[in-house]
PDB file of C-alpha atoms in Angstrom:
ATOM      1  CA  MET A   1       3.197  13.845 -10.678  1.00  0.00           C
ATOM      2  CA  THR A   2       0.794  10.936 -10.681  1.00  0.00           C
ATOM      3  CA  VAL A   3      -0.808  11.669  -7.316  1.00  0.00           C
ATOM      4  CA  ILE A   4      -4.012  13.666  -7.772  1.00  0.00           C
ATOM      5  CA  SER A   5      -4.975  13.943  -4.101  1.00  0.00           C
ATOM      6  CA  SER A   6      -4.455  12.601  -0.607  1.00  0.00           C
ATOM      7  CA  THR A   7      -7.173  13.188   1.936  1.00  0.00           C
ATOM      8  CA  LYS A   8      -7.438  12.508   5.664  1.00  0.00           C
ATOM      9  CA  ASN A   9     -10.976  12.068   6.989  1.00  0.00           C
ATOM     10  CA  PRO A  10     -10.863  11.927  10.815  1.00  0.00           C
ATOM     11  CA  GLU A  11     -14.649  11.476  11.074  1.00  0.00           C
ATOM     12  CA  ALA A  12     -14.554   8.353   8.845  1.00  0.00           C
ATOM     13  CA  LEU A  13     -11.154   7.248  10.258  1.00  0.00           C
ATOM     14  CA  SER A  14      -9.765   7.012   6.731  1.00  0.00           C
ATOM     15  CA  PHE A  15      -6.966   8.201   4.494  1.00  0.00           C
ATOM     16  CA  THR A  16      -7.455   8.159   0.713  1.00  0.00           C
ATOM     17  CA  LEU A  17      -4.823   8.563  -1.986  1.00  0.00           C
ATOM     18  CA  ILE A  18      -5.839   8.976  -5.633  1.00  0.00           C
ATOM     19  CA  ALA A  19      -3.351   8.715  -8.504  1.00  0.00           C
ATOM     20  CA  GLU A  20      -3.701   8.473 -12.281  1.00  0.00           C
ATOM     21  CA  PHE A  21      -1.449   6.692 -14.740  1.00  0.00           C
ATOM     22  CA  ASP A  22      -0.893   6.569 -18.503  1.00  0.00           C
ATOM     23  CA  ALA A  23      -1.441   2.796 -18.572  1.00  0.00           C
ATOM     24  CA  GLY A  24      -4.406   0.468 -18.773  1.00  0.00           C
ATOM     25  CA  VAL A  25      -6.015  -1.185 -15.758  1.00  0.00           C
ATOM     26  CA  GLU A  26      -4.476  -4.602 -16.550  1.00  0.00           C
ATOM     27  CA  ARG A  27      -0.972  -3.105 -16.530  1.00  0.00           C
ATOM     28  CA  VAL A  28      -1.508  -1.198 -13.290  1.00  0.00           C
ATOM     29  CA  TRP A  29      -2.946  -4.380 -11.721  1.00  0.00           C
ATOM     30  CA  GLN A  30       0.389  -6.092 -12.381  1.00  0.00           C
ATOM     31  CA  ILE A  31       2.209  -3.721 -10.003  1.00  0.00           C
ATOM     32  CA  TRP A  32       0.038  -5.155  -7.207  1.00  0.00           C
ATOM     33  CA  GLU A  33       0.019  -8.858  -8.110  1.00  0.00           C
ATOM     34  CA  ASP A  34       3.759  -9.201  -8.833  1.00  0.00           C
ATOM     35  CA  PRO A  35       5.884  -8.832  -5.677  1.00  0.00           C
ATOM     36  CA  ARG A  36       9.018  -7.933  -7.683  1.00  0.00           C
ATOM     37  CA  GLN A  37       7.169  -4.979  -9.246  1.00  0.00           C
ATOM     38  CA  LEU A  38       5.611  -4.094  -5.893  1.00  0.00           C
ATOM     39  CA  GLU A  39       9.102  -3.884  -4.402  1.00  0.00           C
ATOM     40  CA  ARG A  40      10.002  -1.218  -6.939  1.00  0.00           C
ATOM     41  CA  TRP A  41       7.438   1.230  -5.586  1.00  0.00           C
ATOM     42  CA  TRP A  42       5.935   0.130  -2.233  1.00  0.00           C
ATOM     43  CA  GLY A  43       7.517   2.409   0.316  1.00  0.00           C
ATOM     44  CA  PRO A  44       9.102   5.803  -0.221  1.00  0.00           C
ATOM     45  CA  PRO A  45      12.326   5.939  -2.277  1.00  0.00           C
ATOM     46  CA  THR A  46      14.505   6.058   0.844  1.00  0.00           C
ATOM     47  CA  TRP A  47      12.686   3.030   2.390  1.00  0.00           C
ATOM     48  CA  PRO A  48      12.379   0.385  -0.374  1.00  0.00           C
ATOM     49  CA  ALA A  49      10.402  -2.776   0.350  1.00  0.00           C
ATOM     50  CA  THR A  50      11.428  -6.419   0.087  1.00  0.00           C
ATOM     51  CA  PHE A  51       8.651  -9.033   0.103  1.00  0.00           C
ATOM     52  CA  ASP A  52       9.604 -12.348   1.728  1.00  0.00           C
ATOM     53  CA  ASP A  53       6.263 -14.103   1.302  1.00  0.00           C
ATOM     54  CA  PHE A  54       3.510 -13.223  -1.136  1.00  0.00           C
ATOM     55  CA  ASP A  55       0.431 -15.418  -1.522  1.00  0.00           C
ATOM     56  CA  PHE A  56      -1.798 -13.214  -3.694  1.00  0.00           C
ATOM     57  CA  GLN A  57      -5.221 -14.771  -3.221  1.00  0.00           C
ATOM     58  CA  PRO A  58      -8.158 -14.214  -0.864  1.00  0.00           C
ATOM     59  CA  GLY A  59      -7.048 -15.584   2.504  1.00  0.00           C
ATOM     60  CA  GLY A  60      -3.396 -15.339   1.429  1.00  0.00           C
ATOM     61  CA  LYS A  61      -0.709 -13.471   3.313  1.00  0.00           C
ATOM     62  CA  ALA A  62       2.293 -11.323   2.500  1.00  0.00           C
ATOM     63  CA  SER A  63       5.224 -10.318   4.665  1.00  0.00           C
ATOM     64  CA  TYR A  64       7.749  -7.632   3.886  1.00  0.00           C
ATOM     65  CA  TYR A  65      10.240  -5.229   5.338  1.00  0.00           C
ATOM     66  CA  MET A  66      11.365  -1.783   4.295  1.00  0.00           C
ATOM     67  CA  THR A  67      15.036  -0.873   4.602  1.00  0.00           C
ATOM     68  CA  GLY A  68      15.886   2.665   5.698  1.00  0.00           C
ATOM     69  CA  PRO A  69      18.817   4.839   4.648  1.00  0.00           C
ATOM     70  CA  GLU A  70      20.917   3.710   7.624  1.00  0.00           C
ATOM     71  CA  GLY A  71      20.128   0.016   7.071  1.00  0.00           C
ATOM     72  CA  GLU A  72      17.358  -0.093   9.672  1.00  0.00           C
ATOM     73  CA  LYS A  73      14.441  -2.414   8.899  1.00  0.00           C
ATOM     74  CA  ALA A  74      10.711  -1.912   9.457  1.00  0.00           C
ATOM     75  CA  GLY A  75       8.557  -5.008   9.025  1.00  0.00           C
ATOM     76  CA  GLY A  76       5.009  -5.319   7.815  1.00  0.00           C
ATOM     77  CA  TRP A  77       2.361  -7.867   6.896  1.00  0.00           C
ATOM     78  CA  TRP A  78      -0.770  -8.065   4.740  1.00  0.00           C
ATOM     79  CA  ASP A  79      -3.728 -10.440   4.906  1.00  0.00           C
ATOM     80  CA  PHE A  80      -5.543 -10.433   1.548  1.00  0.00           C
ATOM     81  CA  THR A  81      -9.281 -10.305   2.270  1.00  0.00           C
ATOM     82  CA  ALA A  82     -10.697  -9.853  -1.258  1.00  0.00           C
ATOM     83  CA  ILE A  83      -9.284  -9.860  -4.787  1.00  0.00           C
ATOM     84  CA  GLN A  84     -11.332  -9.018  -7.855  1.00  0.00           C
ATOM     85  CA  ALA A  85      -8.803  -8.900 -10.681  1.00  0.00           C
ATOM     86  CA  PRO A  86      -8.095  -6.493 -12.273  1.00  0.00           C
ATOM     87  CA  THR A  87     -10.116  -3.804 -10.533  1.00  0.00           C
ATOM     88  CA  GLN A  88     -10.053  -4.229  -6.753  1.00  0.00           C
ATOM     89  CA  LEU A  89      -8.152  -5.774  -3.888  1.00  0.00           C
ATOM     90  CA  GLN A  90      -8.522  -5.479  -0.139  1.00  0.00           C
ATOM     91  CA  PHE A  91      -6.100  -6.364   2.593  1.00  0.00           C
ATOM     92  CA  ASP A  92      -5.492  -5.901   6.292  1.00  0.00           C
ATOM     93  CA  ASP A  93      -2.148  -4.250   6.955  1.00  0.00           C
ATOM     94  CA  GLY A  94       0.027  -4.074  10.040  1.00  0.00           C
ATOM     95  CA  PHE A  95       3.510  -3.823  11.489  1.00  0.00           C
ATOM     96  CA  ALA A  96       5.829  -6.727  12.247  1.00  0.00           C
ATOM     97  CA  ASP A  97       8.832  -7.007  14.536  1.00  0.00           C
ATOM     98  CA  GLU A  98      12.338  -8.160  13.515  1.00  0.00           C
ATOM     99  CA  ASP A  99      11.183 -11.804  13.735  1.00  0.00           C
ATOM    100  CA  GLY A 100       8.186 -11.158  11.475  1.00  0.00           C
ATOM    101  CA  ASP A 101       5.691 -11.398  14.345  1.00  0.00           C
ATOM    102  CA  ARG A 102       2.749  -9.011  14.332  1.00  0.00           C
ATOM    103  CA  VAL A 103       3.003  -5.909  16.507  1.00  0.00           C
ATOM    104  CA  GLU A 104      -0.560  -5.894  17.851  1.00  0.00           C
ATOM    105  CA  GLU A 105      -0.252  -2.609  19.767  1.00  0.00           C
ATOM    106  CA  MET A 106       0.157  -0.748  16.451  1.00  0.00           C
ATOM    107  CA  GLY A 107      -3.255  -1.984  15.342  1.00  0.00           C
ATOM    108  CA  THR A 108      -4.445  -3.025  11.910  1.00  0.00           C
ATOM    109  CA  THR A 109      -5.533  -0.878   8.998  1.00  0.00           C
ATOM    110  CA  HIS A 110      -7.761  -2.121   6.209  1.00  0.00           C
ATOM    111  CA  ALA A 111      -6.799  -1.081   2.672  1.00  0.00           C
ATOM    112  CA  THR A 112      -9.067  -1.057  -0.365  1.00  0.00           C
ATOM    113  CA  VAL A 113      -7.398  -0.534  -3.745  1.00  0.00           C
ATOM    114  CA  THR A 114      -9.670   0.276  -6.678  1.00  0.00           C
ATOM    115  CA  LEU A 115      -8.545   0.646 -10.304  1.00  0.00           C
ATOM    116  CA  ASP A 116     -10.860   2.525 -12.667  1.00  0.00           C
ATOM    117  CA  ASP A 117     -10.508   2.592 -16.459  1.00  0.00           C
ATOM    118  CA  LEU A 118     -10.294   6.133 -17.835  1.00  0.00           C
ATOM    119  CA  GLY A 119     -10.204   5.129 -21.493  1.00  0.00           C
ATOM    120  CA  GLY A 120      -6.692   3.690 -21.594  1.00  0.00           C
ATOM    121  CA  ARG A 121      -5.564   5.525 -18.476  1.00  0.00           C
ATOM    122  CA  THR A 122      -6.124   4.281 -14.943  1.00  0.00           C
ATOM    123  CA  ARG A 123      -7.244   5.974 -11.753  1.00  0.00           C
ATOM    124  CA  MET A 124      -5.973   4.154  -8.652  1.00  0.00           C
ATOM    125  CA  THR A 125      -7.675   4.859  -5.338  1.00  0.00           C
ATOM    126  CA  ILE A 126      -6.130   3.503  -2.143  1.00  0.00           C
ATOM    127  CA  GLN A 127      -8.282   3.922   0.948  1.00  0.00           C
ATOM    128  CA  SER A 128      -6.904   3.015   4.357  1.00  0.00           C
ATOM    129  CA  ASP A 129      -9.397   2.607   7.193  1.00  0.00           C
ATOM    130  CA  PHE A 130      -8.195   2.851  10.783  1.00  0.00           C
ATOM    131  CA  GLU A 131      -9.419   1.261  14.014  1.00  0.00           C
ATOM    132  CA  SER A 132      -9.372   4.504  16.004  1.00  0.00           C
ATOM    133  CA  GLU A 133      -8.598   8.205  15.799  1.00  0.00           C
ATOM    134  CA  GLU A 134      -5.483   7.596  17.926  1.00  0.00           C
ATOM    135  CA  GLN A 135      -4.195   4.982  15.483  1.00  0.00           C
ATOM    136  CA  MET A 136      -4.843   7.285  12.537  1.00  0.00           C
ATOM    137  CA  GLU A 137      -3.039  10.197  14.217  1.00  0.00           C
ATOM    138  CA  LYS A 138      -0.084   7.970  15.067  1.00  0.00           C
ATOM    139  CA  MET A 139       0.225   6.762  11.463  1.00  0.00           C
ATOM    140  CA  VAL A 140      -0.012  10.302  10.083  1.00  0.00           C
ATOM    141  CA  ASP A 141       2.608  11.465  12.624  1.00  0.00           C
ATOM    142  CA  MET A 142       4.881   8.627  11.444  1.00  0.00           C
ATOM    143  CA  GLY A 143       4.734  10.063   7.906  1.00  0.00           C
ATOM    144  CA  MET A 144       2.151   7.808   6.261  1.00  0.00           C
ATOM    145  CA  GLU A 145       0.693  10.533   4.045  1.00  0.00           C
ATOM    146  CA  GLU A 146       4.045  11.751   2.725  1.00  0.00           C
ATOM    147  CA  GLY A 147       5.328   8.169   2.397  1.00  0.00           C
ATOM    148  CA  MET A 148       2.302   7.056   0.366  1.00  0.00           C
ATOM    149  CA  ARG A 149       2.600  10.073  -1.929  1.00  0.00           C
ATOM    150  CA  GLU A 150       6.325   9.396  -2.473  1.00  0.00           C
ATOM    151  CA  ALA A 151       5.711   5.678  -3.052  1.00  0.00           C
ATOM    152  CA  ALA A 152       2.957   6.278  -5.614  1.00  0.00           C
ATOM    153  CA  GLY A 153       5.196   8.865  -7.269  1.00  0.00           C
ATOM    154  CA  GLN A 154       7.533   6.027  -8.312  1.00  0.00           C
ATOM    155  CA  ILE A 155       4.880   4.130 -10.276  1.00  0.00           C
ATOM    156  CA  ASP A 156       5.124   6.125 -13.519  1.00  0.00           C
ATOM    157  CA  ALA A 157       8.756   5.111 -14.019  1.00  0.00           C
ATOM    158  CA  LEU A 158       7.890   1.469 -13.326  1.00  0.00           C
ATOM    159  CA  LEU A 159       5.006   1.514 -15.816  1.00  0.00           C
ATOM    160  CA  ALA A 160       7.187   3.213 -18.461  1.00  0.00           C
ATOM    161  CA  GLY A 161       9.955   0.609 -18.073  1.00  0.00           C
TER     162      GLY A 161
END
């Protein structure tokens, strides 16, 4: 299993997932910058993602939806706030309705992805920061922790292929 740890920190309003891969930083960076590769792992196996728009640059936006086992769709959006290839990216993340409009009442999380070189291997840290304790609890109750672990668990196969 690639996931080393997943930690909730209610005091800091954050959730952090750490995973390690048998691939260099440049290769792991590609799974973030290429929406077709991102689709192969973003979201748990039973809720695969499809990216409609993907403008991977600071100030750029992405929109996507995940399709559930019964065909139901859950929309999402990202606003890229910082990109420092190939070691870090940051984006705001939120939910979207069936028309792709932002669902403001669900709030916004801020994600920071950091890739560290471990001598040919890569450690990926994804930290999600929440607006409030209530938002964090709601996301955890919706299965965010398990979903992130399952999603990251698909990366090894993608990197090997």
